[in-house]
Coordinates of C-alpha atoms and ligand atoms in Angstrom, one line a residue:
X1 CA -13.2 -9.2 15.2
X2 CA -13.3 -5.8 13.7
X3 CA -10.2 -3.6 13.4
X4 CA -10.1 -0.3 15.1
X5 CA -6.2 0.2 16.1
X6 CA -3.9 1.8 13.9
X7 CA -0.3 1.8 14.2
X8 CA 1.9 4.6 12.7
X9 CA 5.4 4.8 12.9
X10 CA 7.4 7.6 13.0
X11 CA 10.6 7.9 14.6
X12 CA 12.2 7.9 11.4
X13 CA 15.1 10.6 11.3
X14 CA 13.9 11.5 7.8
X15 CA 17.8 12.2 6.3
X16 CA 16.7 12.1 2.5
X17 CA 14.8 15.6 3.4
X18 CA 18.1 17.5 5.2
X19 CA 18.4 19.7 6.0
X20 CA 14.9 20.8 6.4
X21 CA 14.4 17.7 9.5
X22 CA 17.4 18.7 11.3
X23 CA 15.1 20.5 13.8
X24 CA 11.7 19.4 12.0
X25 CA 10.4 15.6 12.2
X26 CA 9.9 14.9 8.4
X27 CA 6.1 13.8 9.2
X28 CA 5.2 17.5 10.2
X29 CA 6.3 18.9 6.8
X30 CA 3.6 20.9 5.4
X31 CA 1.5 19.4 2.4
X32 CA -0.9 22.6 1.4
X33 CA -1.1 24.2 4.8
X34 CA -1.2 20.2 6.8
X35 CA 0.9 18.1 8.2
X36 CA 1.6 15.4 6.1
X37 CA 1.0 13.2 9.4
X38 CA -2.2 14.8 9.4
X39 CA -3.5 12.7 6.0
X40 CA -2.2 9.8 7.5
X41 CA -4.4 10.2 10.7
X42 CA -7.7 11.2 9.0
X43 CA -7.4 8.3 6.3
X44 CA -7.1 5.9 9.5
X45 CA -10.0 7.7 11.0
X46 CA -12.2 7.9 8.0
X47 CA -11.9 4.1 8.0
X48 CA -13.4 3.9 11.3
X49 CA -9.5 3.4 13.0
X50 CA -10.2 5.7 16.0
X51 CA -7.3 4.1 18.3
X52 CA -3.9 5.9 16.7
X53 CA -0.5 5.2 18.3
X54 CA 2.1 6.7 17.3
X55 CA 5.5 5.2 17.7
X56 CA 8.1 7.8 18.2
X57 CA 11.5 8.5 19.2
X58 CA 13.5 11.6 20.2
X59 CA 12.6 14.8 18.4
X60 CA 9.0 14.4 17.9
X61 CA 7.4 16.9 20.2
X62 CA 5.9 19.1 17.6
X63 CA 4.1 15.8 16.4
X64 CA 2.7 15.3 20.1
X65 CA 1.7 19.1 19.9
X66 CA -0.1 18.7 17.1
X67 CA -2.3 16.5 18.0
X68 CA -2.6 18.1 21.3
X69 CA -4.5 21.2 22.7
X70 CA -3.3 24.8 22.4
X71 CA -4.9 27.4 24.8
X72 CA -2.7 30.1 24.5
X73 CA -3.1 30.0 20.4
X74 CA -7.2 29.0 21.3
X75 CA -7.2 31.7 23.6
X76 CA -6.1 33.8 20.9
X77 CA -8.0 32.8 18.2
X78 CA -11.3 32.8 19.8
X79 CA -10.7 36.8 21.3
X80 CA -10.5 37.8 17.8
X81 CA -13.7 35.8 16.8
X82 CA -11.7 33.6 14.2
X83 CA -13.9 30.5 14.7
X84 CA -13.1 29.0 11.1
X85 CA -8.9 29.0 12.2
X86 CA -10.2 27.8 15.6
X87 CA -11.9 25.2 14.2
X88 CA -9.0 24.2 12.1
X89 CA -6.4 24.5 15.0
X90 CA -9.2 21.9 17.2
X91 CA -9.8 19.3 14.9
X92 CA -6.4 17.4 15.0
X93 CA -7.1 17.3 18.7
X94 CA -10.7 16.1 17.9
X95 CA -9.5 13.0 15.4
X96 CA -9.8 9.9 17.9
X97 CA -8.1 8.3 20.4
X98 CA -4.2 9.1 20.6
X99 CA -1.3 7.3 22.3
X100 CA 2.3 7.3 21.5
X101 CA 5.2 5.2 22.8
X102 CA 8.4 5.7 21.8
X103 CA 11.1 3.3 19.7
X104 CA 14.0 4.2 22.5
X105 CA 16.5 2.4 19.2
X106 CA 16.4 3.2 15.5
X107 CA 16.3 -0.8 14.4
X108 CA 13.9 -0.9 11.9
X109 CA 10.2 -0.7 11.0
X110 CA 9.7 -4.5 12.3
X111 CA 11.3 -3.2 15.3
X112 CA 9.1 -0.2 15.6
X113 CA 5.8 -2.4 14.9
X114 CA 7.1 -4.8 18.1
X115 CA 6.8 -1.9 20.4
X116 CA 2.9 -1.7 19.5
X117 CA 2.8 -5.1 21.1
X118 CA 1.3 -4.2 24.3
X119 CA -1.2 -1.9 22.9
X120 CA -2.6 -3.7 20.5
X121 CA -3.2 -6.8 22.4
X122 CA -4.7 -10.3 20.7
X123 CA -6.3 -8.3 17.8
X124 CA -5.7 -7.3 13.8
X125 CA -4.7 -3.8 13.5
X126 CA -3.3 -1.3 10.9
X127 CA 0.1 -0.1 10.5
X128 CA 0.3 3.1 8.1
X129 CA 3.4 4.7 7.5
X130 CA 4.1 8.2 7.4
X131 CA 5.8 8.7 4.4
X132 CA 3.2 7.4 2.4
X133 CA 0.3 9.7 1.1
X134 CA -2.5 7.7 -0.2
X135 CA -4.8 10.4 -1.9
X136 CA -8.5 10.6 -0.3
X137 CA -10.3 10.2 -3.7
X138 CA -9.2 6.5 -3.8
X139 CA -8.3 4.9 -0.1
X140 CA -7.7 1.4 -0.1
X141 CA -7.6 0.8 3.7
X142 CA -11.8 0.0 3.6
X143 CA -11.1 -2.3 1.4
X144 CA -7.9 -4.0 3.0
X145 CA -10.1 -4.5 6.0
X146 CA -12.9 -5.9 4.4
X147 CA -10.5 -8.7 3.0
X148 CA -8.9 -8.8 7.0
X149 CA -12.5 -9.6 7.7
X150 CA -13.7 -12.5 5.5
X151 CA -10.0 -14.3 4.4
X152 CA -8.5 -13.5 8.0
X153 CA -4.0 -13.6 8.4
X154 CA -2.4 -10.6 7.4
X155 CA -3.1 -7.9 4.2
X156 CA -0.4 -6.0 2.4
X157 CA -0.9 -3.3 -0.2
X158 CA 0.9 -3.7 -3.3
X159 CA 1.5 -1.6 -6.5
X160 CA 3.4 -2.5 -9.4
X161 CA 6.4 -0.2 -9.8
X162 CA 8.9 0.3 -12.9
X163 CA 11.7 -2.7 -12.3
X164 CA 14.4 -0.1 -11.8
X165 CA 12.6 1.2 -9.0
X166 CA 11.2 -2.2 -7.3
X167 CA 15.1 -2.0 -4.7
X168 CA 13.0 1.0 -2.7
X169 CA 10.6 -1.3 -1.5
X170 CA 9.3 -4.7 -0.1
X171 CA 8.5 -6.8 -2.6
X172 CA 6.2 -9.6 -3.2
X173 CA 6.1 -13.4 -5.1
X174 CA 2.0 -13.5 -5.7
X175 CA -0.3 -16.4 -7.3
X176 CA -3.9 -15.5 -8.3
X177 CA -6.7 -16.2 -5.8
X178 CA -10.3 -16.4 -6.6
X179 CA -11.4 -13.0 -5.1
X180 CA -10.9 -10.4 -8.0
X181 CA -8.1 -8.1 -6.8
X182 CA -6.6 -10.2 -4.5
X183 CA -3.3 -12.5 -4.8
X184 CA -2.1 -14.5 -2.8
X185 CA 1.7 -14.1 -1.3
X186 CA 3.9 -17.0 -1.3
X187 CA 7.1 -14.8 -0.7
X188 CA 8.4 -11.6 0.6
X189 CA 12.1 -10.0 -0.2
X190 CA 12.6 -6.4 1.4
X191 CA 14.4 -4.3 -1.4
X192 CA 15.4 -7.2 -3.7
X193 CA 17.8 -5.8 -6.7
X194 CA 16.4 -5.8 -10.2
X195 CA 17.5 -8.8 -10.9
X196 CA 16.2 -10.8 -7.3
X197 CA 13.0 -9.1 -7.4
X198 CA 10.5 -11.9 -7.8
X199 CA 8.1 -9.3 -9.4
X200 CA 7.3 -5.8 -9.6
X201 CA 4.8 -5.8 -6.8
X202 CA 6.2 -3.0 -4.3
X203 CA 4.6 -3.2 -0.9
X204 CA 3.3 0.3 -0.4
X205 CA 2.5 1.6 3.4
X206 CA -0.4 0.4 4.5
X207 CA -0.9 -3.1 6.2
X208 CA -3.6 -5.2 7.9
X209 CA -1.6 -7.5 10.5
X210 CA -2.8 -10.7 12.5
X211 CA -1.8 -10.3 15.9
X212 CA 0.7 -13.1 14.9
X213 CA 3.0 -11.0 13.3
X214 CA 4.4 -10.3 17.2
X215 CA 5.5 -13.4 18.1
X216 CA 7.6 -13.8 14.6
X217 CA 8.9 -9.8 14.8
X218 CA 10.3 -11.2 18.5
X219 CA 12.5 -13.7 16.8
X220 CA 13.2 -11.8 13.5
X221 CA 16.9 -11.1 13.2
X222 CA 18.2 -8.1 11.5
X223 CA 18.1 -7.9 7.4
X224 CA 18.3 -5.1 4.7
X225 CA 20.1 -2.4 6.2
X226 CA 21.1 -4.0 9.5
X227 CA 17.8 -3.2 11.0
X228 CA 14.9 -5.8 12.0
X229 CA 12.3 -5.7 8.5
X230 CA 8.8 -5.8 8.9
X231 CA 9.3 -7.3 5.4
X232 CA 11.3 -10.4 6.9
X233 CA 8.6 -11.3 9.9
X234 CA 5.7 -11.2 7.2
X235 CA 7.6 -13.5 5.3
X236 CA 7.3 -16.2 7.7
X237 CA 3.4 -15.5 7.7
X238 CA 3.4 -15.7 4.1
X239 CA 4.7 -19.0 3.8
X240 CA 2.3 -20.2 5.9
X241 CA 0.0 -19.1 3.6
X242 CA -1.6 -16.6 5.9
X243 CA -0.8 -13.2 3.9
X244 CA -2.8 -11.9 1.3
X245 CA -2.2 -9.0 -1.0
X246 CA -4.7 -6.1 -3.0
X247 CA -3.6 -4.6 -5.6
X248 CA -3.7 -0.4 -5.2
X249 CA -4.3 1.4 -8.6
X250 CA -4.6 5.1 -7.3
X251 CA -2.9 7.9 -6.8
X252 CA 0.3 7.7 -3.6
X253 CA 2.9 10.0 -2.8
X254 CA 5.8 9.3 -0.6
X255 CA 6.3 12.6 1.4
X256 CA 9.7 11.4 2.3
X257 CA 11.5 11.6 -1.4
X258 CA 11.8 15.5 -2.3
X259 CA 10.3 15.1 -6.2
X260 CA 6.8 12.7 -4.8
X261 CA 6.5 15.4 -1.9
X262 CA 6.5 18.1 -4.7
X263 CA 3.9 16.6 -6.5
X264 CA 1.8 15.7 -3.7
X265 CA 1.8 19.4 -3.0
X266 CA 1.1 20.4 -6.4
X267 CA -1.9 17.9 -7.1
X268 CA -3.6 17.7 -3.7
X269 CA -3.5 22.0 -3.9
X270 CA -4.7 22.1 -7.7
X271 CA -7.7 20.2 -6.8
X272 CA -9.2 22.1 -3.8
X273 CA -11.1 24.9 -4.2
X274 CA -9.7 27.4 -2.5
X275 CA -6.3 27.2 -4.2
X276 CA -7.2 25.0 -7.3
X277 CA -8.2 27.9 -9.8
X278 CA -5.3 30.4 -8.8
X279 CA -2.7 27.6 -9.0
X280 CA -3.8 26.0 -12.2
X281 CA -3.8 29.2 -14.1
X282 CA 0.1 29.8 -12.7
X283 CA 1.1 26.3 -13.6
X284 CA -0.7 26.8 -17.6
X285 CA 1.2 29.7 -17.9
X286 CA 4.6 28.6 -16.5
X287 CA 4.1 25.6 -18.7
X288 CA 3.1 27.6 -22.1
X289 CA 5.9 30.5 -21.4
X290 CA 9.1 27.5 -21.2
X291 CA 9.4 28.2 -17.3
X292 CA 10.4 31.7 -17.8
X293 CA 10.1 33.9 -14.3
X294 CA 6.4 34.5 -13.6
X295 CA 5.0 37.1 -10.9
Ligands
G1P301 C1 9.3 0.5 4.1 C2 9.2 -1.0 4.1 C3 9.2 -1.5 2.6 C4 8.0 -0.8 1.9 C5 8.1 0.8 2.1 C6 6.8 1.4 1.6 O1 10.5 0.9 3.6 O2 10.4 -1.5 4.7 O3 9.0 -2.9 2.6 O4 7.9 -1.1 0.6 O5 8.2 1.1 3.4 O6 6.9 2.8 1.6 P1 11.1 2.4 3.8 O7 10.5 3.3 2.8 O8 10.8 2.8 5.2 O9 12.6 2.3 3.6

């Protein structure tokens, strides 16, 4: 059955970026002049996920705008003849098929991916989270579906991660499989110290999940943090053999930690072509003069 839902949570509160998400959801921070929500949807849509939802919570409006029609700025935009900031201001509305339900209680990721329950039905789907910024040049989703398709169960993404930073994340126990670039996953820990961390495989934010993983996420009790883990209900999967795990080697950001959100601006604006030239020729010259004050 091929995929073509995509779940992405985001009724996060986003406290390690106050107090710019007092009034702001954290996924509607600009990266360049987009949402970093934005990214998120057209990777799912690039890989031929056209059915988004959204799972929300209180103070997300601007998020449902977003993605939603403006007349009054349309209206606007088109008297003056500005078709190419039309354009721009149309296409998130234009991305697929978007539906949104909402948390109602903060208890954790696992939590949030139970509420897609209904939605998604009897069938695999994606869950990408916000904070994560995969960059377009190398997407991995294609290729986590591919492996959905011929090995079946469940797909993480993993990245290996400095030890000292492996307590931020999910992480994995993996044995070699005979498909290059895929291991299998015997175990899951969710933010395992240094020393508990079975290895420095970090689960990164971008999942293929069996329909399965509803049935388990109904009877998963709360873990790290006091809040129901997607981490823990995959687990269960995973020792029945039914998880498998590729192995991302490109470029990520998470938009949620201040420095990664910095340098996901940086890098994704020094390689387009409007910006690029400008911004490289800055940076050189901030770099060569020691970081003194530069007009
Ligand atoms: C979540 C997951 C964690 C995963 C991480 C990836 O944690 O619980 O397993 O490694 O996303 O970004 P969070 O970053 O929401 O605390």
């Amino acid at each position: 059955m091929s995929v073509t839902k995509a779940v992405i949570p985001a009724a996060g509160l986003g406290t390690r970026f106050l107090p710019a998400t007092k009034a702001t959801p954290k996924e509607m921070l600009p990266v360049v002049d987009k949402p970093a929500i934005q990214y998120v949807v057209e990777e799912a849509v690039a890989a031929g996920l056209d059915d988004l939802l959204f799972i929300t919570g209180k103070s997300k409006r601007s998020l449902e705008d977003h993605f939603d029609r403006n007349a009054e700025l349309e209206g606007a935009l088109a008297a003056k003849g500005d078709s190419d900031r039309l354009s721009l201001v149309q296409f998130p509305t234009s991305l697929g098929h978007i539906h949104y339900v909402r948390q109602g209680e903060p208890l954790g990721l696992g939590h949030a991916v139970l509420q897609a329950e209904h939605h998604v039905g009897d069938e695999p789907f994606a869950v990408l989270l916000g904070d994560d910024l995969i960059d377009e040049s190398n997407p991995i989703l294609p290729r986590m579906l591919e492996v959905q398709r011929e090995l079946g169960g469940s797909v993480i993404c993993l990245m290996g991660v400095p030890p000292a930073d492996i307590s931020l994340y999910g992480c994995a126990a993996v044995k070699a499989s005979d498909m290059p670039g895929i291991l299998g996953i015997s175990d899951l820990v969710e933010k395992p110290s240094a020393d508990e961390a079975p290895s420095n495989f970090a689960i990164i934010g971008r999942y293929v999940l069996s329909p399965d993983v509803f049935s388990v996420l109904r009877e998963t009790k709360p873990g790290k943090g006091g809040e129901i883990q997607l981490t823990d209900a995959l687990r269960v999967l995973a020792q029945r053999g039914e998880v498998h795990g590729v192995v991302f080697d490109g470029l990520r950001y998470d938009t949620g930690d201040r420095l990664s959100y910095l340098k996901a601006v940086v890098s994704i604006a020094a390689r387009r072509d409007d910006l690029g030239p400008p911004l490289r020729a800055w940076l050189e010259a901030l770099v060569a003069g020691g970081f003194a004050d530069l007009a």
